[in-house]
XYZ file of C-alpha atoms in Angstrom:
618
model
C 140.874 54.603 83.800
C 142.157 58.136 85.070
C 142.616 58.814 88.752
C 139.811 61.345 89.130
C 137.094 59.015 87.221
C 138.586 56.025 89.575
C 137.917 58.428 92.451
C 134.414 58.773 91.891
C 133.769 55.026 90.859
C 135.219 54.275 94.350
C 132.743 56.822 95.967
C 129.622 55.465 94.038
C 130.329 52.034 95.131
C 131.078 52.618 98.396
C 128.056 54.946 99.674
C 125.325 52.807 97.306
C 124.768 50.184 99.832
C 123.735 53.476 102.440
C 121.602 55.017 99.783
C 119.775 52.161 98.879
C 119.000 50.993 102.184
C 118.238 54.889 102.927
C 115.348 54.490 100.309
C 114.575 50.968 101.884
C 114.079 51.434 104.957
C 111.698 54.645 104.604
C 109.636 52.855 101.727
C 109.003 49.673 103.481
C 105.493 49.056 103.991
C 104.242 48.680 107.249
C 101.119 47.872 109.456
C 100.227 49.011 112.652
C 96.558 49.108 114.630
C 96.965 50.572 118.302
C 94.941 52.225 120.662
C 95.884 53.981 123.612
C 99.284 52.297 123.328
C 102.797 54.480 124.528
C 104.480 56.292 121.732
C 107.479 54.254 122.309
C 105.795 50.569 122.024
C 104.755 51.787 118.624
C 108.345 52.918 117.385
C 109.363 49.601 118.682
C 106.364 47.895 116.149
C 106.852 49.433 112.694
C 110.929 49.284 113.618
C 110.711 45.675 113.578
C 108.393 45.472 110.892
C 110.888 47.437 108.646
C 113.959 45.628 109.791
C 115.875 48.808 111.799
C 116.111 50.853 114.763
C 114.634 54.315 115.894
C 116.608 57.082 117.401
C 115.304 60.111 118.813
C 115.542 63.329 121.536
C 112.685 62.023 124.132
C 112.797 65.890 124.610
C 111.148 66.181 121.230
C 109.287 63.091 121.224
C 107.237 61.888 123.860
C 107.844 57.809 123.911
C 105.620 57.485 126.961
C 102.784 59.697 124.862
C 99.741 57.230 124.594
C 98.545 57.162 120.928
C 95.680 55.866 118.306
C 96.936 54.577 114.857
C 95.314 52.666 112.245
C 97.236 52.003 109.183
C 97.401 49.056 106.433
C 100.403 48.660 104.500
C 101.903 52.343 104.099
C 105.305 53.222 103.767
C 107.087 54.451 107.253
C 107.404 57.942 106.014
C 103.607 57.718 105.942
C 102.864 56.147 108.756
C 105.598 58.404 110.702
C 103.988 61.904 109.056
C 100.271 60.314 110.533
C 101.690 60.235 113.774
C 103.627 63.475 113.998
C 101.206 65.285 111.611
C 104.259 66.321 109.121
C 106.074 68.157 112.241
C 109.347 65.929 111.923
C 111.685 64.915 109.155
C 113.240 61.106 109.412
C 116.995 60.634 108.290
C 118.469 57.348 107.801
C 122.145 56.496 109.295
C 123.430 52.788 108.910
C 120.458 50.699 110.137
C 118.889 53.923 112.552
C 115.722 55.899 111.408
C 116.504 59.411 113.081
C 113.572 61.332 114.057
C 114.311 65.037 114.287
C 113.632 69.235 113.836
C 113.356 69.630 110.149
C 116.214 71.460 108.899
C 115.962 75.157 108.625
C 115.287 76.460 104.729
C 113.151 73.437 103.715
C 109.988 74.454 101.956
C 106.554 72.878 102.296
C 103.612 73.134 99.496
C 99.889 73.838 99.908
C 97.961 73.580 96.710
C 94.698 72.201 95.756
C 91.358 74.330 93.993
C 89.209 77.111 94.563
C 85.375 77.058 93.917
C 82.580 78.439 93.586
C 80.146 77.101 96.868
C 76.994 78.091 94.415
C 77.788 77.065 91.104
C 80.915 74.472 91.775
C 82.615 76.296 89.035
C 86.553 76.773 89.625
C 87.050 80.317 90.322
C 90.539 81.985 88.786
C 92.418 84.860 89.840
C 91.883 84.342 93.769
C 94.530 85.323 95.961
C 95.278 82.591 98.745
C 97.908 83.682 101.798
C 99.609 83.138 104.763
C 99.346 86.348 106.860
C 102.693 85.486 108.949
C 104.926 84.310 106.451
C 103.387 87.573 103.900
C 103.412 84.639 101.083
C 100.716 84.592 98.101
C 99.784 83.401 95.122
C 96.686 83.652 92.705
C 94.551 80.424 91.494
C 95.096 79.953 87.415
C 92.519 79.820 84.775
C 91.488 76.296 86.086
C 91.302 77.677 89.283
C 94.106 75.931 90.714
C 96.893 77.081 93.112
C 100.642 76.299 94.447
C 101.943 77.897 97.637
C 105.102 78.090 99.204
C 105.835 77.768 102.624
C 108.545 77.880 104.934
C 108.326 78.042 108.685
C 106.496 75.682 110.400
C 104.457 76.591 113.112
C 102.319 74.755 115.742
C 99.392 75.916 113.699
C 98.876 77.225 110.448
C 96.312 78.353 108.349
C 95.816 79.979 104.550
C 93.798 82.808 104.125
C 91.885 82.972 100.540
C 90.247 85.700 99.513
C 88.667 87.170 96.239
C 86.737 90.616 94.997
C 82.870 90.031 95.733
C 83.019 86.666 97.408
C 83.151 86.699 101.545
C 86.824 86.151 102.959
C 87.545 82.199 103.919
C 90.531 80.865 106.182
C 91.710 77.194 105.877
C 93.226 75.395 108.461
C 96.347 72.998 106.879
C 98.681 71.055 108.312
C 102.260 72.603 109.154
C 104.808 70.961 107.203
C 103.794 68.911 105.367
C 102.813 68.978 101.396
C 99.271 69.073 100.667
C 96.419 69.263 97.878
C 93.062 71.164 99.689
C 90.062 71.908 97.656
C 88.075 74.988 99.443
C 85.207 76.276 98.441
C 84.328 80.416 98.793
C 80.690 82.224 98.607
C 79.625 85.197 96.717
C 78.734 88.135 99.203
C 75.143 89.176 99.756
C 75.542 92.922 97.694
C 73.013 95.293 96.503
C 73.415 96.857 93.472
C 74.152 99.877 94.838
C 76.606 99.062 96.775
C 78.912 97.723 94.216
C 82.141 99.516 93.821
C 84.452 99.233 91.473
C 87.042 101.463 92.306
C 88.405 102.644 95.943
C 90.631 104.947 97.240
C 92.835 102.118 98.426
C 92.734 100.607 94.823
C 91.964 103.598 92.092
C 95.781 103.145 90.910
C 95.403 100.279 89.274
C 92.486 101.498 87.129
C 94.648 104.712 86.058
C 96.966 105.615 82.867
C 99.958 104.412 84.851
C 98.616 101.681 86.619
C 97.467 99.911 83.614
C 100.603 100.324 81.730
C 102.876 99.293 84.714
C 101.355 96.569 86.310
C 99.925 93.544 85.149
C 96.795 92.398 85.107
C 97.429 89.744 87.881
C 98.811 92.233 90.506
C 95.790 94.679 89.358
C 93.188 91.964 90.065
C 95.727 90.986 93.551
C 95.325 94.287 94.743
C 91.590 94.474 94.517
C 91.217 91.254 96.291
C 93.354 91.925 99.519
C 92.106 95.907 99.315
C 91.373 95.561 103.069
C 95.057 93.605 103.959
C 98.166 95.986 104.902
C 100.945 95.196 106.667
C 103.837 97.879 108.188
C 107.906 96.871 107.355
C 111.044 98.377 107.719
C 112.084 98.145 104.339
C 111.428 96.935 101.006
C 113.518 97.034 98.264
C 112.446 96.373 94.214
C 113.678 96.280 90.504
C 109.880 96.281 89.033
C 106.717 95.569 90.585
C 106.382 92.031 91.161
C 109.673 91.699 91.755
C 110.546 92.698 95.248
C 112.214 91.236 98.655
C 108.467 91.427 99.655
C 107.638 89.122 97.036
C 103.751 89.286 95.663
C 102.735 90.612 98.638
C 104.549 93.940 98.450
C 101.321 96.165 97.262
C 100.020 95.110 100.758
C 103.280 96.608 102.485
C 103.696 100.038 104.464
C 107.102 100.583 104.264
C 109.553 102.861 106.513
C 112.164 102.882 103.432
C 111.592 101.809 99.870
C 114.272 101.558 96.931
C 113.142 100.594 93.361
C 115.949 100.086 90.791
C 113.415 100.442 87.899
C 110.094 100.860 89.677
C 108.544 99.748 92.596
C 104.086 99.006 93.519
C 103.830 98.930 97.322
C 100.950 99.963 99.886
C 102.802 103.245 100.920
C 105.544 104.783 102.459
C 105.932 106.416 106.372
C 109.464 107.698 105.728
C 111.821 107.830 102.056
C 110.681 106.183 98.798
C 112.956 106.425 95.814
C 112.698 105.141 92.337
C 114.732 105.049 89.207
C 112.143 105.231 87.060
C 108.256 105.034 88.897
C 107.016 104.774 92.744
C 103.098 103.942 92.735
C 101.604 103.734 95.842
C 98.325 102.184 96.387
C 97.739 104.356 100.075
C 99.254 106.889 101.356
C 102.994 108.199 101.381
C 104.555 110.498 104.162
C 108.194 112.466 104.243
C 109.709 111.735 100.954
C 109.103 110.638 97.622
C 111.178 110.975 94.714
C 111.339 109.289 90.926
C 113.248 109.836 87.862
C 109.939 109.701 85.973
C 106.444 109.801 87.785
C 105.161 109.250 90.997
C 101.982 108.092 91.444
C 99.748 107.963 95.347
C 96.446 106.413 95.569
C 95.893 108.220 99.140
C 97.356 111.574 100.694
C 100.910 112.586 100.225
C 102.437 114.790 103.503
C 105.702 115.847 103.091
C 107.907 116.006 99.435
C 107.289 114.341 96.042
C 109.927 115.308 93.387
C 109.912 113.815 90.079
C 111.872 114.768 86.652
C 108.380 114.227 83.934
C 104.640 113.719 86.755
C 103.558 113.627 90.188
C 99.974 112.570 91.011
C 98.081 112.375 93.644
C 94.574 110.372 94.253
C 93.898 111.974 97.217
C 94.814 114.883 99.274
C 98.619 116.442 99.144
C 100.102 118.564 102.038
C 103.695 119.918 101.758
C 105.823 120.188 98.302
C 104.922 118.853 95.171
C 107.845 119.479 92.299
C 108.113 118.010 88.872
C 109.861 119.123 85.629
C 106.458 118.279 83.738
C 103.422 118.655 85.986
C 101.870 118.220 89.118
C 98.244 116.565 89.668
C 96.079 116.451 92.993
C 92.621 114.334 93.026
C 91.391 116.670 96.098
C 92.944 119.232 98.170
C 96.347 120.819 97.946
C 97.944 122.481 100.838
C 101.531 123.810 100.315
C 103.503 124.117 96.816
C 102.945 122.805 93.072
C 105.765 123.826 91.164
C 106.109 122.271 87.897
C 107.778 123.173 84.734
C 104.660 122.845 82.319
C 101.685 122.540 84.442
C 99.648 122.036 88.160
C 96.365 120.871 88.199
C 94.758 120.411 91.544
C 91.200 119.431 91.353
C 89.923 120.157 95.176
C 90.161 123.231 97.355
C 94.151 124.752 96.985
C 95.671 126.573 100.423
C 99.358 127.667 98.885
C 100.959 128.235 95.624
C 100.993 126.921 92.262
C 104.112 127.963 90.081
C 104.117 126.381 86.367
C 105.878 127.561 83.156
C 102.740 127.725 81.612
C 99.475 126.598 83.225
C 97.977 126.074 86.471
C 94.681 125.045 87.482
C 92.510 125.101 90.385
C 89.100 123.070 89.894
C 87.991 123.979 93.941
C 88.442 127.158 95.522
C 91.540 128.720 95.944
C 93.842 130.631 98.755
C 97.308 131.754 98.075
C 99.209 132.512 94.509
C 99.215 131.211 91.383
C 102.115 132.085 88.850
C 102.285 130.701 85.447
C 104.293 131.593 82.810
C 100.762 131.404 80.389
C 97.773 130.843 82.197
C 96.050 130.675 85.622
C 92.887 128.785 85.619
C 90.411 129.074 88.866
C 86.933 127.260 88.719
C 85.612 127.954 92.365
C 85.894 131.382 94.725
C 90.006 132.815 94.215
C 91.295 134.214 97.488
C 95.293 135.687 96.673
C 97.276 136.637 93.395
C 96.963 135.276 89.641
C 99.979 136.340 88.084
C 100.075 135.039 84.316
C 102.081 136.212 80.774
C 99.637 136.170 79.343
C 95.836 135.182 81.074
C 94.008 134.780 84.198
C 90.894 133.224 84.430
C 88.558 132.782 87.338
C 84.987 130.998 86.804
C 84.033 132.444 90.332
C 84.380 135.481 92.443
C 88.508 136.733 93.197
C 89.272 138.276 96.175
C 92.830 140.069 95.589
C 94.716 140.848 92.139
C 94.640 139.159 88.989
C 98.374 140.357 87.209
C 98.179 139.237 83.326
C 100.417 140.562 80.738
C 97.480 139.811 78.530
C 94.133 139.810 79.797
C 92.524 139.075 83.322
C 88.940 137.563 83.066
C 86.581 136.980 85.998
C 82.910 135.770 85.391
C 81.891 136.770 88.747
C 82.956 139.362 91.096
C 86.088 141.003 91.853
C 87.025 142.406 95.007
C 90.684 143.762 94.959
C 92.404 144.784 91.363
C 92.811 143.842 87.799
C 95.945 144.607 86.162
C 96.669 143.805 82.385
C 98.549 144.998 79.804
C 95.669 144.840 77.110
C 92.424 143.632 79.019
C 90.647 143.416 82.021
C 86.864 141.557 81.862
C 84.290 141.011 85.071
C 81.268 139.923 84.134
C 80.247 140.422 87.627
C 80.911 143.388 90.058
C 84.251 144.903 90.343
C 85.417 146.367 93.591
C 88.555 148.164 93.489
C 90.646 148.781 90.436
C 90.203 148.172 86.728
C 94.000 148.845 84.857
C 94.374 147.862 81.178
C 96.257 149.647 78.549
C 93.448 149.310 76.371
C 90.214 148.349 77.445
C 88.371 147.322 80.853
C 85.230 146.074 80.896
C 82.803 145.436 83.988
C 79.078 144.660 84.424
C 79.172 146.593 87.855
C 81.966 149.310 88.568
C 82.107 149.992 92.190
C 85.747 151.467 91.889
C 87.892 152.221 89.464
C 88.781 152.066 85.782
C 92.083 152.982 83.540
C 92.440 152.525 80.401
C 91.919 153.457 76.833
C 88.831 152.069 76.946
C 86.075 151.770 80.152
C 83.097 149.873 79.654
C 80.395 149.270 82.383
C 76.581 148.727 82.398
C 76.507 150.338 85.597
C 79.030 152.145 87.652
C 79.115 154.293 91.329
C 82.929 155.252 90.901
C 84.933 156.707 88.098
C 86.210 155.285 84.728
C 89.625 157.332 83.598
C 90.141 156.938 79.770
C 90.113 158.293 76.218
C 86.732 156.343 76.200
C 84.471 155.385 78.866
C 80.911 154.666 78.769
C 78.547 153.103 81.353
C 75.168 151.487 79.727
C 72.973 152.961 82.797
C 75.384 155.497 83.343
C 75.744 159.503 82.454
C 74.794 160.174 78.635
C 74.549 164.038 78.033
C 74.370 166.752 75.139
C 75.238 170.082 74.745
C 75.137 172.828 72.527
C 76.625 176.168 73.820
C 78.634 178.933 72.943
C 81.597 180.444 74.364
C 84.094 183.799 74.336
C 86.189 182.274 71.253
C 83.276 179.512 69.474
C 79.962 180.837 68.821
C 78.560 177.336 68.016
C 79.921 174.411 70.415
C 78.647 170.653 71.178
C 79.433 167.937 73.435
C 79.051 164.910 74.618
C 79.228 163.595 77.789
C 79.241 159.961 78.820
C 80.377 158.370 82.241
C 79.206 158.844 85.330
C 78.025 161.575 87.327
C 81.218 161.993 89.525
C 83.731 161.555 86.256
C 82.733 161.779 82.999
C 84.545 161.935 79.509
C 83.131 165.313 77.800
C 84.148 165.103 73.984
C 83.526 168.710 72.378
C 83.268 170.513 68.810
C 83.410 173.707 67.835
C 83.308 176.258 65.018
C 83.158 179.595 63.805
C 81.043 179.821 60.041
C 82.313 183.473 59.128
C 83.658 182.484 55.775
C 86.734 185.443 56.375
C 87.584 184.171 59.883
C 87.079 180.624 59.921
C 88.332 178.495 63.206
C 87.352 175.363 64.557
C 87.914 173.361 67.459
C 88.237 169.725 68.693
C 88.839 168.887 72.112
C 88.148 165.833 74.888
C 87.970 166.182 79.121
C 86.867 165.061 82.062
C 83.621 166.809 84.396
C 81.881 165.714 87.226
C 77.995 166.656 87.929
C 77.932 168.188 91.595
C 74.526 168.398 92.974
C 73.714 172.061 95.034
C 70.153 171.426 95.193
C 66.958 170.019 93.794
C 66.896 172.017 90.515
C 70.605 173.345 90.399
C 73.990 171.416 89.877
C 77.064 172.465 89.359
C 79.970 171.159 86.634
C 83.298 171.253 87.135
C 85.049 170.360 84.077
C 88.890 170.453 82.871
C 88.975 169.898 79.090
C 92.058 170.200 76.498
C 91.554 171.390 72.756
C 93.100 171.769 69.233
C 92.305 175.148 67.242
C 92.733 174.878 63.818
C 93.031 177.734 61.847
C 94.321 176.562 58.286
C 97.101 174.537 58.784
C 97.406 170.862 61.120
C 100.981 171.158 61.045
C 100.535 174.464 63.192
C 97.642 173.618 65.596
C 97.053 175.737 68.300
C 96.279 174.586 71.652
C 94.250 175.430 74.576
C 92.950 174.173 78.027
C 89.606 174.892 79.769
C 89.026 174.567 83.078
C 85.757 175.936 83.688
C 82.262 175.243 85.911
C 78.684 175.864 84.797
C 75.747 176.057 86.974
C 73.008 174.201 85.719
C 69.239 174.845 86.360
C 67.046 171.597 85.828
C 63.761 171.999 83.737
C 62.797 168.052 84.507
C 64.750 165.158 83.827
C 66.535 165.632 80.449
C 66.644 169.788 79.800
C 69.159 171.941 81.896
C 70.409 175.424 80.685
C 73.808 176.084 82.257
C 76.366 178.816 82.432
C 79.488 179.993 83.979
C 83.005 181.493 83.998
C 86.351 179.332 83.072
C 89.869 179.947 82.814
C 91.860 179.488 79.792
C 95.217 178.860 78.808
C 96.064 179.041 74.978
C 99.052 177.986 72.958
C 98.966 180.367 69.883
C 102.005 178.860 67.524
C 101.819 182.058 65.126
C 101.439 180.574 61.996
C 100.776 182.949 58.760
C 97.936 183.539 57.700
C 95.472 181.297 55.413
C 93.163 182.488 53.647
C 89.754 182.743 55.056
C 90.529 181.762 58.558
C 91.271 183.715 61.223
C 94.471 184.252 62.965
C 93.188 185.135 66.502
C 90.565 182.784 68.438
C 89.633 185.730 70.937
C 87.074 188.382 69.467
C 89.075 191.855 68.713
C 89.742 193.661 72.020
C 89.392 190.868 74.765
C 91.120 191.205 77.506
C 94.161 188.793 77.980
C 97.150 188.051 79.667
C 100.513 187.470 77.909
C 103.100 185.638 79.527
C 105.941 184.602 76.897
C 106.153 184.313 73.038
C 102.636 182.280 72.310
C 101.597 181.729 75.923
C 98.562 183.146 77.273
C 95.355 183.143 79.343
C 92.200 184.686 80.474
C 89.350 184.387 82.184
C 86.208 183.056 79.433
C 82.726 182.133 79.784
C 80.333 179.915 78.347
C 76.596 179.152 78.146
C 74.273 176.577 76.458
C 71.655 174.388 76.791
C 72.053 170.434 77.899
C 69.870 167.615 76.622
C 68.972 163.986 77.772
């Protein structure tokens, strides 16, 4: 036989006798019926009975303690845990039963069945805890349920507790395992009343939640939604595995680590994840996640993350992602996100995305996206987009698109675009577009290519403007260098455009004339207005490659005959462009009748003073 198997043969032999009688002594049945007797007199009984000797601290066991005890032919470990109630554990040395402390790190089981009082059908997923130790468990399909304890107090008790049915607290006995069947009632609810999401649960029944978390620590959550605890720290690799155990979506934690990702109640100081952070209440300070971060209640401070932040509730401070940013309610601070913010409540701050933000409340501050700004309620600040703005309801401030700015309400402030500006509503201030802008109500300004209002009390500046309920004239005159003349004039009364024609029929001296302006419509009196108007022109006489050019400025009186005839008349001053071309057949070479009166100034250049008369329509 080799040495080391001899060794061990010699160790068997030797401590077998100690074992066995180890097993003996504690398994020997005994009897004992007493009342009112000393602690110690009973010892002394069920020692004898089992053939050995008690020893004990009488600090820790009261021998002159009077006692009742009625027991028929249980073991001594039995009989012992009736007396103590479990609080002691019994060690056998030689032919001494010791009675002492149990030794720290030695667990203790409750388990047993949950029902339902009503129907006395077993109930599954309940959640059954010890609110000291911050130890759970959840009862299986059958209803059934194992937990683990540790400490063992004077007292102890198991809370169990389950969506829809009232709360119910079991008293057990500390130390000792146990099977207890408890029974829980369905609460008294109206209809109405029912709710199946909260703010302190609505994770769980998101995107994220559902693909993160089970369904067990879903349905765990729901149960204890009214159970939080705060701890220093908590530290995770994925939910449900934590040094908080299963009860770590009921902790408030001061500083929170998750390797992978990590389900807690919230955070009052630095969260960080590898990969996820979800948060069933609130989080304060810092928060930050490879991936996604995701708060069921208000976030005050900074959440970073490199794809999604989101928020159930209300955020205050920074938000920054590298994909977007989402807030249930209010936002007040900064969204910055590489592809988009959304904040669904009232925003006091700025949004900053590469290419959308959106505000479903009102919003104060400035949005910047390298697309499009969205606002759905009253805009208070700056929407600077590449290409759109949008705002549902009135803007107070400027709406900067490289595109087009639209507002279906009023604007208060400016529109600047490089192609279009759109209020359906009433714009106050300035309308800027390279080609058109468009507003139900002008009370301001408009530049562009292209002004369209139904109504206007300011001035539209354009190659085109016309205002439905506006300034709609026509002319037909005659002038020092076109016997026939007509125009139109559309706009307002304080600035109009003034589009004009003209000709001259003499087959030997044909000229004609195209030309565009601005006039106003100053009133003098009742019957009598006056029109100061500033108008450029081409003359063509024969050839386009060598058209002549000349600029009117010029002011008519006009004398009202009701609401849609005026004659008018007056001088002007004219500056002409003559390029000298030869001459074409049947047109003329001079503009000015033979003999007027003119002022040359170099080779082309010249001016005098003109007139014009006519009659004005509409």
């Amino acid at each position: 036989m080799r040495p080391a198997l001899r060794l061990v043969t010699i160790i068997l032999i030797t401590i077998a006798p100690f074992v066995c009688g180890a097993q003996s002594y504690l398994n020997k049945g005994v009897s004992v019926k007493a009342k009112q007797k000393p602690l110690g007199e009973v010892l002394d009984i069920i020692g004898k009975q089992g053939g050995f000797f008690f020893s004990y601290n009488s600090n820790i066991v009261p021998a002159d303690s009077l006692i009742d005890i009625d027991v028929w032919n249980k073991t001594v470990k039995q009989t012992l845990d009736v007396i103590f109630k479990g609080r002691f554990e019994y060690k056998v040395t030689g032919s001494h039963v010791i009675i002492q402390y149990p030794s720290q790190g030695q667990y203790w089981y409750v388990s047993g069945y949950i029902t339902d009082e009503l129907t006395g059908q077993r109930v599954r997923d309940v959640s059954v805890f010890e609110t000291n130790q911050l130890v759970a468990c959840m009862t299986n399909d059958q209803g059934y349920f194992k937990l683990r304890l540790k400490e063992r107090t004077p007292t102890t008790s198991i809370a169990v507790s389950k969506s829809l049915y009232r709360d119910t607290f079991v008293n057990v006995m500390p130390g000792v395992d146990q099977e207890v069947k408890v029974s829980i009632s369905p609460k008294n609810i109206e209809l109405n009343d029912v709710v199946i999401s909260s703010k302190d649960n609505f994770v769980e029944g998101t995107w994220f939640g559902k693909f993160f978390l089970s369904s067990k620590q879903r349905m765990q959550s729901l149960n204890l939604n009214k159970f939080f605890v705060e701890m220093p720290v908590q530290g995770s690799i994925v939910p449900g595995l934590s040094s908080q155990g299963k009860m770590a979506s009921q902790m408030i934690n001061s500083l929170s680590f998750n390797l992978v990702g990590g389900y807690t109640a919230g955070v009052e100081g630095v969260e960080i994840g590898g990969i996820f952070n979800i948060n069933k209440k609130d989080v304060k300070y810092v928060q930050m996640a490879g991936v996604l971060n995701m708060v069921g209640g208000d976030m005050k401070g900074v959440q970073a993350a490199c794809i999604v932040n989101t928020v159930l509730d209300t955020a205050v401070g920074i938000q920054m992602a590298g994909i977007g940013n989402v807030v249930r309610k209010s936002v007040t601070g900064v969204q910055s996100a590489g592809i988009y913010n959304l904040a669904v409540g009232r925003v006091r701050g700025t949004q900053l995305a590469g290419i959308l933000n959106t505000a479903i409340d009102s919003f104060t501050g400035l949005q910047g996206a390298g697309i499009l700004n969205s606002s759905i309620q009253k805009y208070t600040g700056v929407q600077m987009a590449g290409v759109l703005n949008g705002a549902i309801q009135d803007v107070t401030g400027l709406q900067a698109a490289g595109i087009v700015n639209v507002c279906v309400k009023d604007v208060k402030g400016a529109q600047l675009a490089g192609n279009v500006n759109v209020c359906i509503g009433t714009m106050r201030g300035i309308q800027a577009a390279s080609l058109v802008n468009y507003a139900t109500r002008v009370k301001g300004v408009q530049l562009g290519l292209v002004n369209i209002a139904d109504s206007s009390s300011g001035a539209a500046i354009g190659l085109f403007s016309f205002v439905l309920k506006g300034y709609h004239k026509f002319t037909i005159a005659t002038n020092e260098s076109m016997p026939y003349t007509m125009s139109v004039k559309t706009g307002t009364k304080w600035l109009h455009n003034v589009y004009t024609v003209g000709c001259n029929f003499d087959d030997r001296n044909k000229k004609y004339m195209i030309g565009m302006g601005f006039g106003s419509e100053l009133p003098l009196s009742k019957r009598f207005t006056i029109n100061p108007e500033l108008t450029g022109h081409g003359i063509y006489l024969g050839s386009w490659e060598e058209l002549n050019s000349m600029v009117r400025l010029q002011a008519n009186v006009n004398v009202h005959f009701g609401k849609y005839v005026s004659l008018y008349a007056g001088p002007s001053f004219v500056m002409y462009w003559d390029n000298k071309q030869p001459k074409v057949d049947g047109f003329a070479t001079e503009v000015l009748p033979a003999g007027y009166k003119k002022n040359n100034y170099s080779t082309g250049l010249s001016s005098w003073i003109g007139w014009q008369a006519g009659i004005t329509v509409f």
